[in-house]
XYZ file of C-alpha atoms in Angstrom:
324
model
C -129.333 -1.653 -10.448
C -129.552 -0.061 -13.922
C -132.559 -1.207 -14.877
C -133.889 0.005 -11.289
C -132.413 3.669 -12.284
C -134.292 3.579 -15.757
C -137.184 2.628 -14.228
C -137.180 5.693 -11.229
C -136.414 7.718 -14.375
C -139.250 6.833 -16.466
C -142.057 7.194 -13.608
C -140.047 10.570 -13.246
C -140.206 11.694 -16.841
C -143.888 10.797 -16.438
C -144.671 12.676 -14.121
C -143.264 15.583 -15.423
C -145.212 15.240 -18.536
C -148.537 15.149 -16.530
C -147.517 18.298 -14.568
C -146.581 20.020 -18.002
C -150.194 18.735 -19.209
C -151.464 20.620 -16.353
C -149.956 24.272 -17.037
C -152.346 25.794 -18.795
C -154.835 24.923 -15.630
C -152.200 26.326 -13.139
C -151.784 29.715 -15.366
C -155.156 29.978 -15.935
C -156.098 29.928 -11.841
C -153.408 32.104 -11.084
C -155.022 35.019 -13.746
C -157.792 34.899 -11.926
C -156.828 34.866 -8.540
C -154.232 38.101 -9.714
C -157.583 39.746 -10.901
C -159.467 39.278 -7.010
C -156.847 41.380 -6.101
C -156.868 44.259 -8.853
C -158.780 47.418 -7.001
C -162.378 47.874 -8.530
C -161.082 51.668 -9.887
C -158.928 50.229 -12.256
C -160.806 47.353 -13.582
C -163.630 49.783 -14.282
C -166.395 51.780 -12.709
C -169.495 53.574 -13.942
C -169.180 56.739 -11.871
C -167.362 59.488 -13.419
C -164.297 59.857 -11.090
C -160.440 61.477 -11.962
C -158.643 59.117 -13.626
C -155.679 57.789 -11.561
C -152.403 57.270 -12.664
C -152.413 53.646 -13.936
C -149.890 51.545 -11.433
C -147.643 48.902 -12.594
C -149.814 45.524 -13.256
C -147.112 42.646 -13.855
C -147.351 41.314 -17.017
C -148.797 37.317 -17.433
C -148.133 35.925 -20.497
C -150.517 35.409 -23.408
C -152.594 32.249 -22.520
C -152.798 31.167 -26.299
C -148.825 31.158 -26.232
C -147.943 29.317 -23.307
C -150.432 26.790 -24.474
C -148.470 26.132 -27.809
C -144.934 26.394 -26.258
C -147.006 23.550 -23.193
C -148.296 21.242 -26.459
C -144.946 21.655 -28.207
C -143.224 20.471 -25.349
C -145.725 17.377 -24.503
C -145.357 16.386 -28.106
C -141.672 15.877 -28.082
C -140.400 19.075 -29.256
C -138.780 20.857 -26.716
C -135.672 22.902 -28.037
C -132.877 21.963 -25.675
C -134.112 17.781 -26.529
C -134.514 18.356 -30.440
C -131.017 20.302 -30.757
C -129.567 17.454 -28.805
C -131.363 14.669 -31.152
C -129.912 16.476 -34.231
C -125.897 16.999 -33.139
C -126.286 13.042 -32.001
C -127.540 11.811 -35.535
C -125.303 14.062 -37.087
C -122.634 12.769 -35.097
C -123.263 8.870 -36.307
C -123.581 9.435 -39.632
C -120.716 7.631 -41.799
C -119.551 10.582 -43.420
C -118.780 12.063 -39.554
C -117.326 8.718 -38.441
C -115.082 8.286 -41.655
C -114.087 12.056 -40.995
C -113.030 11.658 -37.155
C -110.917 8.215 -38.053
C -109.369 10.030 -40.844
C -107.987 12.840 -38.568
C -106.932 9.905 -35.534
C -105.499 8.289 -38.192
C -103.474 11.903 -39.355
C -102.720 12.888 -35.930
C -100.956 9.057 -35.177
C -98.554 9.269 -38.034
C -97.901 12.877 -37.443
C -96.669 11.872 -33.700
C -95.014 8.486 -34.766
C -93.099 10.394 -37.554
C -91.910 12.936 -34.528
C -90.911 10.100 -32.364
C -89.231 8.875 -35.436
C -87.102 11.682 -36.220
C -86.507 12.949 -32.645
C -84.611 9.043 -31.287
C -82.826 8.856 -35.008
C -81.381 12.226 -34.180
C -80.389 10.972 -31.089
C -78.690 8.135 -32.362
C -76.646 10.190 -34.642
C -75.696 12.631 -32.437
C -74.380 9.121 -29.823
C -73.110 7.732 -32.182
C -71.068 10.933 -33.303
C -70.173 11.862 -29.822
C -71.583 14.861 -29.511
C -72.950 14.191 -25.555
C -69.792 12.746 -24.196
C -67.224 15.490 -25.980
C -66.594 13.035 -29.100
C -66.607 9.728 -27.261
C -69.328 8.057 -29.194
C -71.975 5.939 -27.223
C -72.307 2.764 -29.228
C -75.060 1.129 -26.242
C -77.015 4.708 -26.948
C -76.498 4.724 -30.526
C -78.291 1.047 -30.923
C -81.143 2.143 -28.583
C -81.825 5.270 -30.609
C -81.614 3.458 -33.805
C -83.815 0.295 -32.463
C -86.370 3.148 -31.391
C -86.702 4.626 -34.550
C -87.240 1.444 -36.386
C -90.022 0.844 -34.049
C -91.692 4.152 -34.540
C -90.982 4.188 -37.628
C -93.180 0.989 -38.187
C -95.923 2.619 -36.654
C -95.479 5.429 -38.644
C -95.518 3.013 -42.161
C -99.050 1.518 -40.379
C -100.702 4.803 -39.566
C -99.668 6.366 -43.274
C -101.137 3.063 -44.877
C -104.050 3.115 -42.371
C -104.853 6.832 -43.526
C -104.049 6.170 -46.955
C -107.119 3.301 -46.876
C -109.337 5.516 -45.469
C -108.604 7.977 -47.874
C -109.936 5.644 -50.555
C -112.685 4.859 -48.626
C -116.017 5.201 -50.438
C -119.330 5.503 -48.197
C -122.370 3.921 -49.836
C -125.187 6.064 -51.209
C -127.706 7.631 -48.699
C -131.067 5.798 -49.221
C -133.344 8.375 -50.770
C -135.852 9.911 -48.709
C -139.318 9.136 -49.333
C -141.452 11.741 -51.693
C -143.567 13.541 -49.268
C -146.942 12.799 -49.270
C -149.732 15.226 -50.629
C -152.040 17.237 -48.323
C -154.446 15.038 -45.871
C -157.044 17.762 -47.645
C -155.894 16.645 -51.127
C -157.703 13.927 -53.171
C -154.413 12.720 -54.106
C -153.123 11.738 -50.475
C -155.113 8.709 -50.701
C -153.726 7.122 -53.565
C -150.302 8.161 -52.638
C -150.720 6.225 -49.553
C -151.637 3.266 -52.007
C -148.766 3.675 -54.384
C -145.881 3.641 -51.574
C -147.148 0.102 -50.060
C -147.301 -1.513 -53.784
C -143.823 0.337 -54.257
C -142.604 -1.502 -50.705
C -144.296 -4.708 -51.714
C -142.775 -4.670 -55.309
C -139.596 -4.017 -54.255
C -139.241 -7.367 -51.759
C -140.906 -9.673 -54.254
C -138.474 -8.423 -56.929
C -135.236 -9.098 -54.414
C -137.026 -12.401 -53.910
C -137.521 -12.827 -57.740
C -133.394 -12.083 -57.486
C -132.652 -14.925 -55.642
C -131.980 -18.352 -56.712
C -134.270 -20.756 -55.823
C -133.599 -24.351 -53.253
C -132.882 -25.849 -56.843
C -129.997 -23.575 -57.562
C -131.981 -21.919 -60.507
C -133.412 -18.371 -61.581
C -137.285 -18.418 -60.576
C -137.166 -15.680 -63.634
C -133.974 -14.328 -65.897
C -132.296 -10.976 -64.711
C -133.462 -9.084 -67.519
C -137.192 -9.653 -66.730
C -136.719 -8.658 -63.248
C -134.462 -5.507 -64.032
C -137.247 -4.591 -66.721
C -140.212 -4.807 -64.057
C -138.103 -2.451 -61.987
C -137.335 -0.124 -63.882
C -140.704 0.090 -65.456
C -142.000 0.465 -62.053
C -139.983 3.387 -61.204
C -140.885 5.423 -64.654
C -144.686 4.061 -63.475
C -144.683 5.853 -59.829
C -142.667 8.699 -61.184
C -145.649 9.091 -63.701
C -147.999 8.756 -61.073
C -146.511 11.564 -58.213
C -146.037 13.863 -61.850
C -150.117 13.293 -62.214
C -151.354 13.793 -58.391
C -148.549 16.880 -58.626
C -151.018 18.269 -61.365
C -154.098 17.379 -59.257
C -152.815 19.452 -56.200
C -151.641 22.301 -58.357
C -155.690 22.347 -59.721
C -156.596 22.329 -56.290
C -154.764 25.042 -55.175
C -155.887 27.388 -58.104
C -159.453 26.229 -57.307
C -159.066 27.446 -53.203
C -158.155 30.615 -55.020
C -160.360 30.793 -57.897
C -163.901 32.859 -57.957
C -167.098 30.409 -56.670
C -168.349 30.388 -60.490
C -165.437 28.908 -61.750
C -164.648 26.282 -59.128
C -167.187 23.561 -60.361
C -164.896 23.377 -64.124
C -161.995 22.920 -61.775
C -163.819 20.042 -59.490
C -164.646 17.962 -62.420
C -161.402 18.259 -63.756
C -159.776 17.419 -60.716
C -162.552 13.979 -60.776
C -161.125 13.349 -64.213
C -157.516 13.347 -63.308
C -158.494 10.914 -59.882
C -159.850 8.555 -62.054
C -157.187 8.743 -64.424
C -154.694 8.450 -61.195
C -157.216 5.846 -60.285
C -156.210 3.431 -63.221
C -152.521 3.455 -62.889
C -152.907 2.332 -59.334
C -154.598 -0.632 -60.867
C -152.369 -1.072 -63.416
C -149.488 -1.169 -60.718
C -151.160 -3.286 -58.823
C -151.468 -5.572 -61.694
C -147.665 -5.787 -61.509
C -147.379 -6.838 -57.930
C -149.907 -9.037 -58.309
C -147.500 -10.820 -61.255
C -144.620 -10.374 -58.978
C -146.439 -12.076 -56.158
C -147.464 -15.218 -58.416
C -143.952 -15.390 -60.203
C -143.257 -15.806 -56.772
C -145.427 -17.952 -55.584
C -144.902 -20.038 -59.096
C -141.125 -20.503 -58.460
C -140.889 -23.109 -56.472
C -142.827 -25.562 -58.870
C -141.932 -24.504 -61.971
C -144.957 -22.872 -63.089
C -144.199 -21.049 -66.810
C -147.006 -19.751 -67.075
C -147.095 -16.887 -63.969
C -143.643 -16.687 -64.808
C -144.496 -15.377 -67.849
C -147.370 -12.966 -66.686
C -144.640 -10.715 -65.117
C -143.431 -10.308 -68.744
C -147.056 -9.557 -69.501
C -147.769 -7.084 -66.835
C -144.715 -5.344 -67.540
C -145.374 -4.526 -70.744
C -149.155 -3.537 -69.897
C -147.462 -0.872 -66.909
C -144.949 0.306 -69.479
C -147.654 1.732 -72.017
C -149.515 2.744 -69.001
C -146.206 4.600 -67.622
C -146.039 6.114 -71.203
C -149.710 7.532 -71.319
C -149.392 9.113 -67.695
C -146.053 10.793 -68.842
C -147.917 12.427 -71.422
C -150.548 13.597 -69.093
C -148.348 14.620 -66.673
């Protein structure tokens, strides 16, 4: 039955999205039916005639804006939707989770500790005999103690359950992704490049961190740590050089025609030089890949190329620095 329901409510949300598709084309006819029925006075005529008093015309909305509020909503982005999409990822994220079980967790030993208090006054005042004009209640006495105990214990759990989540410490958000350069820019290419080898470095590396079937290393820690941290000085190097090659670009949009050819070749310079640490990245996940591939036979010598590459990317790393 529920799948039937999602199903009437996707052909539904379909439809809707061809009939929003189709706006403009429904706007569009109705302006020009509205203008078959606009006396030929006021639309203009050649004869030299009074002017009238202009009458009320109702106002249709500018074509070129209904189109982009029309796209904006076939593309995803209607308001009401995206505002919704944000408050519910906003209201998953740890730190919002940890926050809400914090204040349950407050709230429940607030109102065990009440509950507490209020049935071990009670038993005090019974067993004092304070309700009976000083007969004490012994049978009410025991129940108001027994039900403070009990609360009580809740009380303990709730203070030790708030007290953990206190000292509760959320992981680190995974960084977001630079942003890529311009689609216009030279450097969005090799940008493009330079995240896949970082993706494809990265799960060789945690497969480099692994032990093997054999219960061995396929290469020590310190190798491994060294190729990654190298890596990350490497493509820090290289988003500090296509940074440079975007700021050229921009002064060349804005520089005088004479002077933009100086700024093209230097731009072609700084591509090529972009150009080579891509290769000289790639040189390290190509090590990576054999160390990998090597680890199962025990192979030395590709084991030892990862040494060899990362050394090679770490003067590279150093010249683009310098560069940059």
């Amino acid at each position: 039955m529920g799948q039937g329901r999602r199903k009437d409510f996707g052909e539904f949300t379909a439809k809707l999205e061809k009939h929003i598709e189709k706006l403009p084309d429904y706007a569009q006819r109705a302006q020009e039916k509205l203008q078959r029925y606009i006396p030929p006075s006021e639309q203009g005529s050649s004869r030299p005639a009074q002017p009238a008093p202009p009458r009320p015309r109702p106002q249709m909305p500018a074509m070129p804006k209904i189109s982009q509020q029309l796209t904006s909503m076939a593309a995803g982005q209607i308001p009401v939707v995206a505002d919704a999409k944000a408050k519910w990822a906003r209201w998953n994220e740890p730190a919002a989770k940890l926050e809400r079980r914090k204040r349950r967790a407050s709230r429940a030993l607030t109102f065990w500790i009440l509950l507490t208090f209020l049935c071990g006054l009670f038993a005090v005042v019974a067993g004092t005999g304070l309700l009976k004009d000083g007969q004490a209640d012994v049978l009410q006495a025991i129940a108001g103690g027994a039900f403070a105990v009990i609360f009580g214990t809740f009380g303990v759990k709730s203070g030790l359950r708030l007290r953990t989540l206190n000292r509760t410490v959320l992981p680190a958000a995974p960084a977001a992704p630079p942003p890529l350069p311009p689609a216009r820019s030279v450097a969005r290419e090799p940008m493009e490049r330079l995240a896949e080898s970082e993706a494809s470095l990265a799960e060789l590396l945690r497969q480099l961190s692994q032990p093997t079937s054999l219960g061995t290393m396929p290469v020590s820690e310190i190798a491994v740590a060294d190729a990654r941290t190298t890596a990350a000085e490497a493509a820090q190097a290289l988003r500090g050089l296509a940074g440079r090659i975007q700021a050229i670009e921009r002064g060349r949009d804005a520089a005088p025609e004479r002077e933009r050819g100086a700024l093209d070749a230097a731009i072609k310079q700084l591509r090529e030089q972009l150009e080579d640490g891509l290769d000289g990245y790639g040189g390290l996940v190509a090590a990576a890949g054999h160390t990998v591939a090597a680890s199962s036979d025990g192979m030395t010598s590709s084991k030892e190329s990862l040494s060899d590459a990362t050394d090679k990317l770490a003067g590279l790393a150093m010249a683009l620095r310098e560069l940059s």
